[in-house]
Short mmCIF file of C-alpha atoms in Angstrom, two decimals:
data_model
loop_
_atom_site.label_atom_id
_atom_site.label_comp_id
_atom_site.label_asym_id
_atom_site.label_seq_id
_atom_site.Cartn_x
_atom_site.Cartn_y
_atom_site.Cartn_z
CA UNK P 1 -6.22 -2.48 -8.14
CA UNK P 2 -6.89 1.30 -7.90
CA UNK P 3 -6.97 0.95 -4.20
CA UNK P 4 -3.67 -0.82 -4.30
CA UNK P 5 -2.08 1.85 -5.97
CA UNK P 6 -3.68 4.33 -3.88
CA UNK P 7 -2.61 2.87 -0.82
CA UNK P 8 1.08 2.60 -1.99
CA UNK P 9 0.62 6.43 -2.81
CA UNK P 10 0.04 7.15 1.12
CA UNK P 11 2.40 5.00 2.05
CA UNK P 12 5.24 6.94 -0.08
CA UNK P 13 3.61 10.06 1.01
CA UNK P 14 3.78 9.31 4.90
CA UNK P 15 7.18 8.05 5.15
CA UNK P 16 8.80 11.18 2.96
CA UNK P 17 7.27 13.36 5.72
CA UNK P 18 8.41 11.01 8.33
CA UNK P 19 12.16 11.13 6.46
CA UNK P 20 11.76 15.36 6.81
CA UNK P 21 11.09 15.17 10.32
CA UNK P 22 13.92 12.88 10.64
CA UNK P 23 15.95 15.12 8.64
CA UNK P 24 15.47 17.95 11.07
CA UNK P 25 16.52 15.88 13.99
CA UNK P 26 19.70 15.19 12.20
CA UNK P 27 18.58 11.76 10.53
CA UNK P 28 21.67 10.21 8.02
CA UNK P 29 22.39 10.99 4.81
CA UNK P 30 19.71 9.01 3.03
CA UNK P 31 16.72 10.45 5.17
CA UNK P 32 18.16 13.82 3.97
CA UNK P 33 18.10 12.93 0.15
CA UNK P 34 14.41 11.86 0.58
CA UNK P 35 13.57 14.60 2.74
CA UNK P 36 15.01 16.73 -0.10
CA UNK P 37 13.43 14.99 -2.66
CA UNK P 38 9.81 14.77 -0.87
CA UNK P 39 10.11 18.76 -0.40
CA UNK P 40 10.84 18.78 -4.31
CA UNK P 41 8.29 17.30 -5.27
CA UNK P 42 5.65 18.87 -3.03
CA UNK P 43 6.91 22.06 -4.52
CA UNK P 44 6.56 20.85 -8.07
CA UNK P 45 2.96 19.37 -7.55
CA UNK P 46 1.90 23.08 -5.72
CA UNK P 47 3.70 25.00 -9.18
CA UNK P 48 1.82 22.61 -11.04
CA UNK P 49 -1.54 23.04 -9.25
CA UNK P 50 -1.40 26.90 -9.92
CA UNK P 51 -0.45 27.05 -13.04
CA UNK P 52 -3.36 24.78 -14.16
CA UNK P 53 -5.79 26.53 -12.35
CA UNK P 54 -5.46 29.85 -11.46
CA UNK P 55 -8.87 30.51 -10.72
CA UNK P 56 -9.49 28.36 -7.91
CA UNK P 57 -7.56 30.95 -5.67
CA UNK P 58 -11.00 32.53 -4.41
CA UNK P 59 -10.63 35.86 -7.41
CA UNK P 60 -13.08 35.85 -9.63
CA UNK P 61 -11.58 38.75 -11.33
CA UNK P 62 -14.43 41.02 -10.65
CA UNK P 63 -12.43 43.70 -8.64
CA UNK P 64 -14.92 46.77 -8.62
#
């Protein structure tokens, strides 16, 4: 079941970067909304990632 969901993770992944490719060829008006979307959320999962962790950017806070 895990792998299921897994798999339909990828799958959602791939085509939103297939949609911004698309996008930047000139794709319609839906492949822009989930190009703009997919570029959202990417954003808000990096934000998210950093502000959980901020010490898994290679500083150790040691700086002399």
């Amino acid at each position: 079941m895990v792998v299921l969901v897994l798999l339909g993770v990828l799958a959602l992944a791939v085509a939103g970067c297939a949609c911004v490719v698309w996008a930047e060829r000139g794709g319609p008006r839906w492949v822009r909304a989930v190009a703009t979307m997919t570029l959202a959320a990417g954003t808000m999962v990096r934000h998210s990632r950093r502000n959980r962790r901020p010490g898994l950017n290679g500083s150790t806070g040691d700086d002399g």
